[in-house]
Structures are given as structure tokens and as C-alpha cells.
mmCIF file of C-alpha atoms in Angstrom:
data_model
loop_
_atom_site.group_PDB
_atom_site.id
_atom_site.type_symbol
_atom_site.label_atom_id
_atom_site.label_comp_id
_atom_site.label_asym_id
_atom_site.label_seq_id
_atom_site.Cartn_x
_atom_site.Cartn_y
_atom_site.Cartn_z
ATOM 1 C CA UNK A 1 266.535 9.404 102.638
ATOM 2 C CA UNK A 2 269.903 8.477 104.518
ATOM 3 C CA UNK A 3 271.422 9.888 107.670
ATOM 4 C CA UNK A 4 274.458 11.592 106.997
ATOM 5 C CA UNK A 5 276.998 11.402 109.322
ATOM 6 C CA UNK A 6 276.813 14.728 110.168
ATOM 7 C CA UNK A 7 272.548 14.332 110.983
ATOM 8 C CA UNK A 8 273.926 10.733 113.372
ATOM 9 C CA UNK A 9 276.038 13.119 115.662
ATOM 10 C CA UNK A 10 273.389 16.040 115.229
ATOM 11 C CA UNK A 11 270.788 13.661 116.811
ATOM 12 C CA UNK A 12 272.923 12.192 119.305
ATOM 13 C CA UNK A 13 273.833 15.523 120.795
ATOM 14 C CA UNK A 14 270.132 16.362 120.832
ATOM 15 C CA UNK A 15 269.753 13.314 123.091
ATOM 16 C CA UNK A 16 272.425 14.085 125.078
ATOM 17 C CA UNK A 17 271.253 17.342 126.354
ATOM 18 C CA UNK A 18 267.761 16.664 126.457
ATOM 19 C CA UNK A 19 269.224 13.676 128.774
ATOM 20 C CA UNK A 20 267.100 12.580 131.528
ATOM 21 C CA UNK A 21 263.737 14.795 130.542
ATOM 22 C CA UNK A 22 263.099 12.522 127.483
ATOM 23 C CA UNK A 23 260.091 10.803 129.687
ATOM 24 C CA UNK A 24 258.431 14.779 129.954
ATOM 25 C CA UNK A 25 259.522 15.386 126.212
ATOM 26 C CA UNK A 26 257.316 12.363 125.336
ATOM 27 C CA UNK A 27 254.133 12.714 127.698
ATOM 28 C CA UNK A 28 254.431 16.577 126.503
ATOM 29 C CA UNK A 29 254.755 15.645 122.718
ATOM 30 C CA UNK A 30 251.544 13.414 123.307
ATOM 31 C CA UNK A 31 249.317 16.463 124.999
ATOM 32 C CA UNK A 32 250.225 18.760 122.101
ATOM 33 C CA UNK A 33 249.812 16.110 119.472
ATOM 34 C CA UNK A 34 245.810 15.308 121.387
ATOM 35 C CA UNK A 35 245.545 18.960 121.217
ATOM 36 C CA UNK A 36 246.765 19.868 118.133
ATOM 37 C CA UNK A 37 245.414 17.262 115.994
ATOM 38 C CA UNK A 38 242.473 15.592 117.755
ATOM 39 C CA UNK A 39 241.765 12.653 115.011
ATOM 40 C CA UNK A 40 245.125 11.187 116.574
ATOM 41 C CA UNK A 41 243.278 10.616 119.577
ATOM 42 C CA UNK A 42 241.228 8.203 117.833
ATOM 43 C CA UNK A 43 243.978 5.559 118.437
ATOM 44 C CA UNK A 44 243.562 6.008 122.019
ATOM 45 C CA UNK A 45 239.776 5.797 123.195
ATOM 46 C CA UNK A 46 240.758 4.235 126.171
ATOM 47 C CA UNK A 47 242.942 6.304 127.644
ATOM 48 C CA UNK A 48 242.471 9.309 129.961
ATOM 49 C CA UNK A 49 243.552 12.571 127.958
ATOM 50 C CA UNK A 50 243.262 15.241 130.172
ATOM 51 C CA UNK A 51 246.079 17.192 131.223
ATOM 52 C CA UNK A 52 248.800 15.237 133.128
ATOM 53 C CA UNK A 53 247.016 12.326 133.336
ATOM 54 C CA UNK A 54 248.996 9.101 134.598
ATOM 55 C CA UNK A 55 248.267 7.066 131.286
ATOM 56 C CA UNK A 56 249.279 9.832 128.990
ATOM 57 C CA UNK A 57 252.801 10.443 131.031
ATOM 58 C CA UNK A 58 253.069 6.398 131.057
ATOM 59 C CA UNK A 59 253.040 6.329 126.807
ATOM 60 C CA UNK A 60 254.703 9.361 126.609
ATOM 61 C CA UNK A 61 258.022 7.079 128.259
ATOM 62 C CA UNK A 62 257.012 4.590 125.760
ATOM 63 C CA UNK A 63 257.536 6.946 123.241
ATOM 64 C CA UNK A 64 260.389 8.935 124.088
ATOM 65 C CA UNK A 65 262.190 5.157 125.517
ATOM 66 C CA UNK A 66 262.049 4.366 121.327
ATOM 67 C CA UNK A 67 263.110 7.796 120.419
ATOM 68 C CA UNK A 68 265.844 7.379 122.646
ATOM 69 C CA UNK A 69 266.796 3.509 121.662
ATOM 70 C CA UNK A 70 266.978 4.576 117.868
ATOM 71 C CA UNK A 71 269.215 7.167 118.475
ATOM 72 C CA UNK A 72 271.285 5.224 120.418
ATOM 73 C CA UNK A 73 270.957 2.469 117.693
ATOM 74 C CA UNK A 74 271.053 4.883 114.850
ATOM 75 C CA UNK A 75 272.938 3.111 112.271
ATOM 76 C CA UNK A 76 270.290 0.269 112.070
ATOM 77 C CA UNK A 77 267.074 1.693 113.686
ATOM 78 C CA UNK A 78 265.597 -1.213 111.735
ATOM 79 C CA UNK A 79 267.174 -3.535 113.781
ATOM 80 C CA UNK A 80 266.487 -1.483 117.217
ATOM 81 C CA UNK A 81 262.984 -1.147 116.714
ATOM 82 C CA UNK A 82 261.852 -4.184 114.859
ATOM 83 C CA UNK A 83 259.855 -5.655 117.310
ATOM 84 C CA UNK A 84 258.211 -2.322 117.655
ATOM 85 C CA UNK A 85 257.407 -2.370 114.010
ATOM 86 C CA UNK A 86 255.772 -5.612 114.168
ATOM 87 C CA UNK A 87 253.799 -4.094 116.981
ATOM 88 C CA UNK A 88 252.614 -1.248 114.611
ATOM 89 C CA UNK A 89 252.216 -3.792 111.819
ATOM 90 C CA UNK A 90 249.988 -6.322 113.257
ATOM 91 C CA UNK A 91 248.138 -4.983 116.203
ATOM 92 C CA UNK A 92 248.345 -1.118 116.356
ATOM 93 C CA UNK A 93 247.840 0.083 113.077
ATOM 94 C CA UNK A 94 248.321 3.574 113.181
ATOM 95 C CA UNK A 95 247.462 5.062 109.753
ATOM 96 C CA UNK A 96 250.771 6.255 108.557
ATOM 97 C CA UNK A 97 250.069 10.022 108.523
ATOM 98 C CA UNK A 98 250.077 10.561 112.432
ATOM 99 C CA UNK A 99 254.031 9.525 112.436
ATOM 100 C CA UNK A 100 254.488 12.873 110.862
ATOM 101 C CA UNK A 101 252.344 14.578 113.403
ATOM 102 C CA UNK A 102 253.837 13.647 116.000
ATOM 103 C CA UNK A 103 257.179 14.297 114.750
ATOM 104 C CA UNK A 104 256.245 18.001 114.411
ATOM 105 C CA UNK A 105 255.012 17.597 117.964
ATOM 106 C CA UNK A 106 258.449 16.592 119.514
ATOM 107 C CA UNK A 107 260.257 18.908 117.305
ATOM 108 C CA UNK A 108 258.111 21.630 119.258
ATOM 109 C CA UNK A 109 258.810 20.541 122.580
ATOM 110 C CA UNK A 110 262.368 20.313 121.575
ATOM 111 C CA UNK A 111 262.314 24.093 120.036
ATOM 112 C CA UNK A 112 260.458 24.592 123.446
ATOM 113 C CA UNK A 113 262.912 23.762 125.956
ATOM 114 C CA UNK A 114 266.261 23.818 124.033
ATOM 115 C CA UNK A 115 265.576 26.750 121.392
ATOM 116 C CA UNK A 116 269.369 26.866 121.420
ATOM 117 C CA UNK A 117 270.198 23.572 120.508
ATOM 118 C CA UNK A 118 267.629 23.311 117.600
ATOM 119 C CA UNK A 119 269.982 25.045 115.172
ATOM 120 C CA UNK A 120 268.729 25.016 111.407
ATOM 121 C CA UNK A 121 271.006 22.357 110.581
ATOM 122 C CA UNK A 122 270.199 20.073 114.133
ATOM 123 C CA UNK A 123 266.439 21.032 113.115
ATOM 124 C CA UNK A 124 267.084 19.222 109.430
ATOM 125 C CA UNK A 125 268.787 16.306 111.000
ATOM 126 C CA UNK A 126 266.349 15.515 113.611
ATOM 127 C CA UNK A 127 263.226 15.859 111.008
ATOM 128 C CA UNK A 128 265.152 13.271 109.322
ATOM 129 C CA UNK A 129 265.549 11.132 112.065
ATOM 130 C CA UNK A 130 262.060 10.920 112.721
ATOM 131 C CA UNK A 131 261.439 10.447 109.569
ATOM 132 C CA UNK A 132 263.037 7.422 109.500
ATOM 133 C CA UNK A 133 261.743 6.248 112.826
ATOM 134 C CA UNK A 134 258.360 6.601 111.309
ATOM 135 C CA UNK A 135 259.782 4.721 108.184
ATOM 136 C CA UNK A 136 261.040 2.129 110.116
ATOM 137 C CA UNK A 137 257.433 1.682 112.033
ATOM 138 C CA UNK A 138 255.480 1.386 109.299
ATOM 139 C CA UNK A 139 257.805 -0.456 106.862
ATOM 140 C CA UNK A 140 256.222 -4.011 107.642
ATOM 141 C CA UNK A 141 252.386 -2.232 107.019
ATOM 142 C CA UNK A 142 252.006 -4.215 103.233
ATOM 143 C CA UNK B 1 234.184 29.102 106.251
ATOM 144 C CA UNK B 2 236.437 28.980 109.275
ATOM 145 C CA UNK B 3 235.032 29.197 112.686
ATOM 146 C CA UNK B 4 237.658 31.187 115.434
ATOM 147 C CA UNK B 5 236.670 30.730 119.039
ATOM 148 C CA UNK B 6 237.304 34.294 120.638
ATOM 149 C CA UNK B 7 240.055 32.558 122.884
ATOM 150 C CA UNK B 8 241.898 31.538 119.251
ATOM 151 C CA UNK B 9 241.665 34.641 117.994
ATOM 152 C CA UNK B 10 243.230 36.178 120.906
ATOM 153 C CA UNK B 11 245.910 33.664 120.916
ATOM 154 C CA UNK B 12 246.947 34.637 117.388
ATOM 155 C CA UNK B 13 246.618 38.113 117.591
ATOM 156 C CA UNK B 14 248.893 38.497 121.128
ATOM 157 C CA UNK B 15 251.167 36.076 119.560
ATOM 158 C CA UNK B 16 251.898 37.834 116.287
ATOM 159 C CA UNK B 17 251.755 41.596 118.237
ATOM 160 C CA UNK B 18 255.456 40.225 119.885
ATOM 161 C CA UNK B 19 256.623 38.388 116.426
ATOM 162 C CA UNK B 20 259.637 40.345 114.727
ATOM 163 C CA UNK B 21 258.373 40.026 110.656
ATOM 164 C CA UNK B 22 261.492 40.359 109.571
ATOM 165 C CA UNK B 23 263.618 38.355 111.320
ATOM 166 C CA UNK B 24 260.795 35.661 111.915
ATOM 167 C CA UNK B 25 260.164 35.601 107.939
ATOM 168 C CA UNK B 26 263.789 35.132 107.395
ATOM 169 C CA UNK B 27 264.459 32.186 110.029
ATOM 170 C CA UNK B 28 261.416 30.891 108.903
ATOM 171 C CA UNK B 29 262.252 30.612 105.156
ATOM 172 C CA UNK B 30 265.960 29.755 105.747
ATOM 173 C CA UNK B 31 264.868 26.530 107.849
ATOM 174 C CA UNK B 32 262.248 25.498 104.921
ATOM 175 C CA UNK B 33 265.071 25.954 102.488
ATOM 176 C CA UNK B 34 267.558 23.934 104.958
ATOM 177 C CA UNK B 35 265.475 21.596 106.535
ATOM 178 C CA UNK B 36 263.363 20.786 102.843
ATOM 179 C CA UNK B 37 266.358 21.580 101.017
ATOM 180 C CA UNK B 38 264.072 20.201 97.383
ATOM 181 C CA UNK B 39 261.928 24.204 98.031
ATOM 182 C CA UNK B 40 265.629 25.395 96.471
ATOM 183 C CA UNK B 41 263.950 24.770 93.498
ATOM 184 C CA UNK B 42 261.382 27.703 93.069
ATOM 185 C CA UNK B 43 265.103 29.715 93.950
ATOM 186 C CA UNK B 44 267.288 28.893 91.280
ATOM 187 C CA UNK B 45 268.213 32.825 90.981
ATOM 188 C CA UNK B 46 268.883 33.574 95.285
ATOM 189 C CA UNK B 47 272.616 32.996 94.401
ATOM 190 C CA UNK B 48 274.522 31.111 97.218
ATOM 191 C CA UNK B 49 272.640 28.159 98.833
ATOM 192 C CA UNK B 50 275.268 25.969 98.737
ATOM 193 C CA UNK B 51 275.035 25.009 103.030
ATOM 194 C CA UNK B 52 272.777 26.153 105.873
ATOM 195 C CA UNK B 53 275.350 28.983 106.724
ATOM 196 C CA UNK B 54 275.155 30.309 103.212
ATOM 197 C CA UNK B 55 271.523 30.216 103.330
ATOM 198 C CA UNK B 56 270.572 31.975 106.647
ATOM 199 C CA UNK B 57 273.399 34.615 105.628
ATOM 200 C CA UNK B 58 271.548 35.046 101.930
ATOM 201 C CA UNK B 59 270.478 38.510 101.671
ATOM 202 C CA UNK B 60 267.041 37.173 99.027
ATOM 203 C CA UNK B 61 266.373 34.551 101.478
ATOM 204 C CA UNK B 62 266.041 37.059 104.121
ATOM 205 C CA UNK B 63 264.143 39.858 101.575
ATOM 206 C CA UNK B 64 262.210 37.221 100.467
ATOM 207 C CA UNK B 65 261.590 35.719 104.271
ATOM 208 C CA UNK B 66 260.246 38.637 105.479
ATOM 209 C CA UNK B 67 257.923 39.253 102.132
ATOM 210 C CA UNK B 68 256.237 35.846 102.648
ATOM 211 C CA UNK B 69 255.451 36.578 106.518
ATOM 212 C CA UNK B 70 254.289 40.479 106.026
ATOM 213 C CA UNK B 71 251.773 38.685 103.506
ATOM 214 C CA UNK B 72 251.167 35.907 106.261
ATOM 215 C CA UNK B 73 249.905 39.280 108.922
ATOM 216 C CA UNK B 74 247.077 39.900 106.313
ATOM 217 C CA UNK B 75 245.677 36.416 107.556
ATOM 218 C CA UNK B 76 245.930 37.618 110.931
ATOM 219 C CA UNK B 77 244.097 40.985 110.000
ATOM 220 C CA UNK B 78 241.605 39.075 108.157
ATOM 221 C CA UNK B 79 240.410 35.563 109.754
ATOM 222 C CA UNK B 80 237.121 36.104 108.870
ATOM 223 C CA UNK B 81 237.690 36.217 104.686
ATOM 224 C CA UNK B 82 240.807 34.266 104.058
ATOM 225 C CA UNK B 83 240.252 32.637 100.979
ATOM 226 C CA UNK B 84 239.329 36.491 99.591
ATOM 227 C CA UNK B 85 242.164 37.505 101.288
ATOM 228 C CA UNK B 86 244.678 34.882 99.632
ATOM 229 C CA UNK B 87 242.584 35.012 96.164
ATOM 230 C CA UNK B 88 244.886 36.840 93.819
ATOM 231 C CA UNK B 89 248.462 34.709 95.925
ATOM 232 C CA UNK B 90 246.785 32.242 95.202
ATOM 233 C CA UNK B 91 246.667 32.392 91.494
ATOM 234 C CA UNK B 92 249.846 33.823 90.778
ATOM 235 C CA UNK B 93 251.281 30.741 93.255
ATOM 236 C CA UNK B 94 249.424 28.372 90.795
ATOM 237 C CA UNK B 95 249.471 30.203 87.328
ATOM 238 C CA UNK B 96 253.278 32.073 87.650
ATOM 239 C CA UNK B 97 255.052 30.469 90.379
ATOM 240 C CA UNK B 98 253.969 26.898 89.636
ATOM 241 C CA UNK B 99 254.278 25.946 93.889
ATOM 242 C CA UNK B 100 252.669 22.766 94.883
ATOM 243 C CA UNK B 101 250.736 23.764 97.625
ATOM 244 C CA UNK B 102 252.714 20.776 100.007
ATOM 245 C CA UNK B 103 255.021 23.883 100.283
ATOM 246 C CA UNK B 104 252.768 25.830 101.733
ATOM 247 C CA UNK B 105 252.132 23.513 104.469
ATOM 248 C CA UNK B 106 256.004 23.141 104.818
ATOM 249 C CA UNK B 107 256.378 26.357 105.637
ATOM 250 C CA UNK B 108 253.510 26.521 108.248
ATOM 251 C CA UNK B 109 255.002 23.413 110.173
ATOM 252 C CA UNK B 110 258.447 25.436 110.135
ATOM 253 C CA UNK B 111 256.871 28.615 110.998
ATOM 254 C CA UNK B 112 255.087 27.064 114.294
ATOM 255 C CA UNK B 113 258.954 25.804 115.137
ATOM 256 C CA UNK B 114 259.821 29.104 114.924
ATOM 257 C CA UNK B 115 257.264 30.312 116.871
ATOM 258 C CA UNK B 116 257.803 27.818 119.486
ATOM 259 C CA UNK B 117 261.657 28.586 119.897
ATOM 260 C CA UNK B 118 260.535 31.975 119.988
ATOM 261 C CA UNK B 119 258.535 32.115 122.522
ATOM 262 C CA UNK B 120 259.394 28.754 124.596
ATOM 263 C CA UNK B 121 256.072 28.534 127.258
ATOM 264 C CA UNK B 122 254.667 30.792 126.602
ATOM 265 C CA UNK B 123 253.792 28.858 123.423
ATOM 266 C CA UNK B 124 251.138 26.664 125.256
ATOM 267 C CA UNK B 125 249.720 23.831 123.553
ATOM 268 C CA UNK B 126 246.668 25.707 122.828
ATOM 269 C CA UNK B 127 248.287 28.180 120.918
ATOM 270 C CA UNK B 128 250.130 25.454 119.209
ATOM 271 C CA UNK B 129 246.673 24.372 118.087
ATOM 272 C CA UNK B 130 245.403 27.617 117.677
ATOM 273 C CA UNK B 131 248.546 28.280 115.504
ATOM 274 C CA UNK B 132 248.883 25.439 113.556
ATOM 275 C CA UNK B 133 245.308 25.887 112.672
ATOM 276 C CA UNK B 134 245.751 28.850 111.230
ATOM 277 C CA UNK B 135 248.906 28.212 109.285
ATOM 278 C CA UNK B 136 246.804 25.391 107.485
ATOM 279 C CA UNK B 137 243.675 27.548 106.348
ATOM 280 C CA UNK B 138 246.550 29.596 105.387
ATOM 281 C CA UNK B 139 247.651 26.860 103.264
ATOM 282 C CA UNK B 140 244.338 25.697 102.258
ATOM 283 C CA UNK B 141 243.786 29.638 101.157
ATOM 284 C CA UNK B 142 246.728 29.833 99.510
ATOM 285 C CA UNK B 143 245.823 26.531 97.495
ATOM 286 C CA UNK B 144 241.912 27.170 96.698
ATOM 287 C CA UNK B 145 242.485 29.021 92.917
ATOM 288 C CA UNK B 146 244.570 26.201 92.115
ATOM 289 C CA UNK B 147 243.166 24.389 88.683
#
């Protein structure tokens, strides 16, 4: 699977207007991915999950701060987020399967809040972006 | 058997009251076709799917869109017995039409984007659970006859 160049600018105008909410997209893509598919809390037994809890709004930046970095970085997300693959690889471990879920999770909250922007074709080009975000995470697994 | 809460029934049933079959069904099939553009497959006689314009503007994706959501209502109408419900779909999905059940799920995960665009916040994350609950004992309906 290879980003076009048409799916690179698709992605980097979703970026652009989701601009300075990408912290909210992220702690929001969290709470519905907790609600939606509870085993994926598993990976997070310490954390307080209620609703608009501090630790949940604190990984949600996480997470939308890598989102962001490999789109800004999208001809070699490899190279952007290596360090966070090692992270996944060696200490975090998240089984493979919840990268999907939460993909489906920010693709809500982008349909959500920018129903306009998430075209059919920006739709197929971000799915494919996360898909290689999640790629690039767990490439260093085995 | 599936267990509904009375709060996730009511969360599927107001939802689909305000859904538009037709034009729901038809996004919903043009994005799987689009966004999964490998489903073409099982639509080698639709005509023109040659980009995402052609596709959303295909009259049999739209026919077609609509025909696979009306069928999706007579989950909504019958939560209680879905694998009855979905018995004879599900054959002719595994005996005639030869569909690997993944596309079922495909199309649920496109069909809660929908959804969500659709209705924006009012799509709560509850109904997103509620929702995407039901669009996989859909699925996992849709996939039981399989052999």
C-alpha cells in the first residue's frame, strides 16, 4: 500500500483544517475507541477513563502530536515515527488489531466535526494514511 | 443470542427513523467501493467505476446502495432474531455471491462514517457503540450459513 500523491495532499489538507483541535480530535478518538471497543482499554488499566478525564485528554495529544508529525513527515513516516515504533515494539505492545480501531475512531471524529471535508476520496486517503501509521508502529513487532 | 440494553435499542431505532435509505445506502456503498476499491470485484457488470466521481454518479451503485441498506432496516426491525433474520442472505452471500464476510464488516465500519457525518453530535459515542455493535452482529449474521 503506497500513498499516492494525490492521498499526501488529501491528508495534509485534512490537517490543515482540523489545525489547532488535533489535541480534542485525539482525547475524543480515545473516549469513543474506550467506548466502542472496551478490550482496548486493557492497555490502559492505569488510567482514569471516565469522561474528560485529565489522563485521557493528556494521551489523546500524544496521539494526535504523531498523527500530526507523520503527516507533516509523510513521505518517510518511518523515519518520523521510529522512535515511536521502538516504543510500541519493546515496551508497549499493543496487539496489532487495535491500530485499526482506532483508526475508525479518528475517522469518526473527523466525519464528526468536518463532514465536509471527509469527501469519499479524502475518506480513502486518510484510511490509508493510518494505515500506514499503524504499519509503521508495528513494523519492528518480529 | 444478542443482548440490547433498552437505551441501545432506542439509540438505533431514533437513529435509523432520521436515516434517508436511499441516499445513505448509496453513499454508503460508493465509499466501500472507493475507499476498498478490491469490493469492485463482486461488480464486474456496474459499468463505469473507473474514479470516485464515476462511482458515486453510478446509477447500480446507487440501486444497489440503497438495496443493501433497506435489507440492513430488517436488522433494526428484528434485533431480537438476527441470525433468522439474515438466514437465507446469508446463504446466497456464501453459496451465489461467493463474499468473504471481511466485506461485510467493511461496509459496517463505512456505514457508521456515514452515520457520523450524518448526524455530527448528535452521533454520541454511545451510539457509536451502540451502532457499531449492531453493524457487527449484522456481519456476524450475515456470515453464520457460511460452510
Amino acid at each position: 500500500m503506497v500513498l499516492s500523491g494525490s492521498d499526501k495532499s488529501n491528508v495534509k489538507g485534512v490537517f490543515a483544517k482540523i489545525g489547532g483541535h488535533a489535541e480534542e480530535y485525539g482525547a475524543e478518538t480515545l473516549e469513543r475507541m474506550f467506548a466502542t471497543y472496551p478490550q482496548t482499554k486493557t492497555y490502559f488499566p492505569h488510567f482514569d477513563l471516565s469522561h474528560g478525564s485529565a489522563q485521557i485528554k493528556g494521551h489523546g495529544k500524544k496521539v494526535a502530536a504523531a498523527l500530526v508529525e507523520a503527516a507533516n513527515n509523510i513521505d518517510d513516516i518511518a523515519t518520523a515515527l521510529s522512535r515511536l515504533s521502538d516504543l510500541h515494539a519493546q515496551k508497549l505492545r499493543v496487539d496489532p488489531v487495535n491500530f485499526k480501531l482506532l483508526g475508525q475512531c479518528f475517522l469518526v471524529v473527523v466525519a464528526i466535526h468536518n463532514p465536509s471535508v471527509l469527501t469519499p476520496e479524502v475518506h480513502a486517503s486518510l484510511d490509508k494514511f493510518l494505515c500506514a501509521v499503524g504499519n509503521v508502529l508495528t513494523a519492528k513487532y518480529r | 443470542m444478542v443482548h440490547w440494553t433498552a437505551e441501545e435499542k432506542q439509540l438505533i431505532t431514533s437513529v435509523w427513523s432520521k436515516v434517508n435509505v436511499e441516499e445513505c445506502g448509496a453513499e454508503a456503498l460508493a465509499r466501500l467501493l472507493i475507499v476498498y476499491p478490491w469490493t469492485q470485484r463482486f461488480f464486474d457488470n456496474f459499468g463505469n467505476l473507473s474514479s470516485p466521481t464515476a462511482i458515486v454518479g453510478n446509477p447500480k451503485v446507487r440501486a444497489h446502495g440503497k438495496k443493501v441498506l433497506t435489507s440492513f432496516g430488517e436488522a433494526v426491525k428484528n434485533l431480537e432474531s438476527l441470525k433468522a433474520t439474515f438466514s437465507k442472505l446469508s446463504e446466497l452471500h456464501c453459496e451465489k455471491l461467493h463474499v468473504d464476510p471481511e466485506n461485510f464488516r467493511l461496509l459496517g465500519d463505512i456505514l457508521i462514517i456515514v452515520l457520523a457525518a450524518h448526524f455530527t453530535k448528535d452521533f454520541t459515542p454511545t451510539c457509536q457503540a451502540t451502532w457499531q455493535k449492531l453493524v457487527g452482529v449484522v456481519a456476524h449474521a450475515l456470515a453464520y450459513k457460511y460452510h
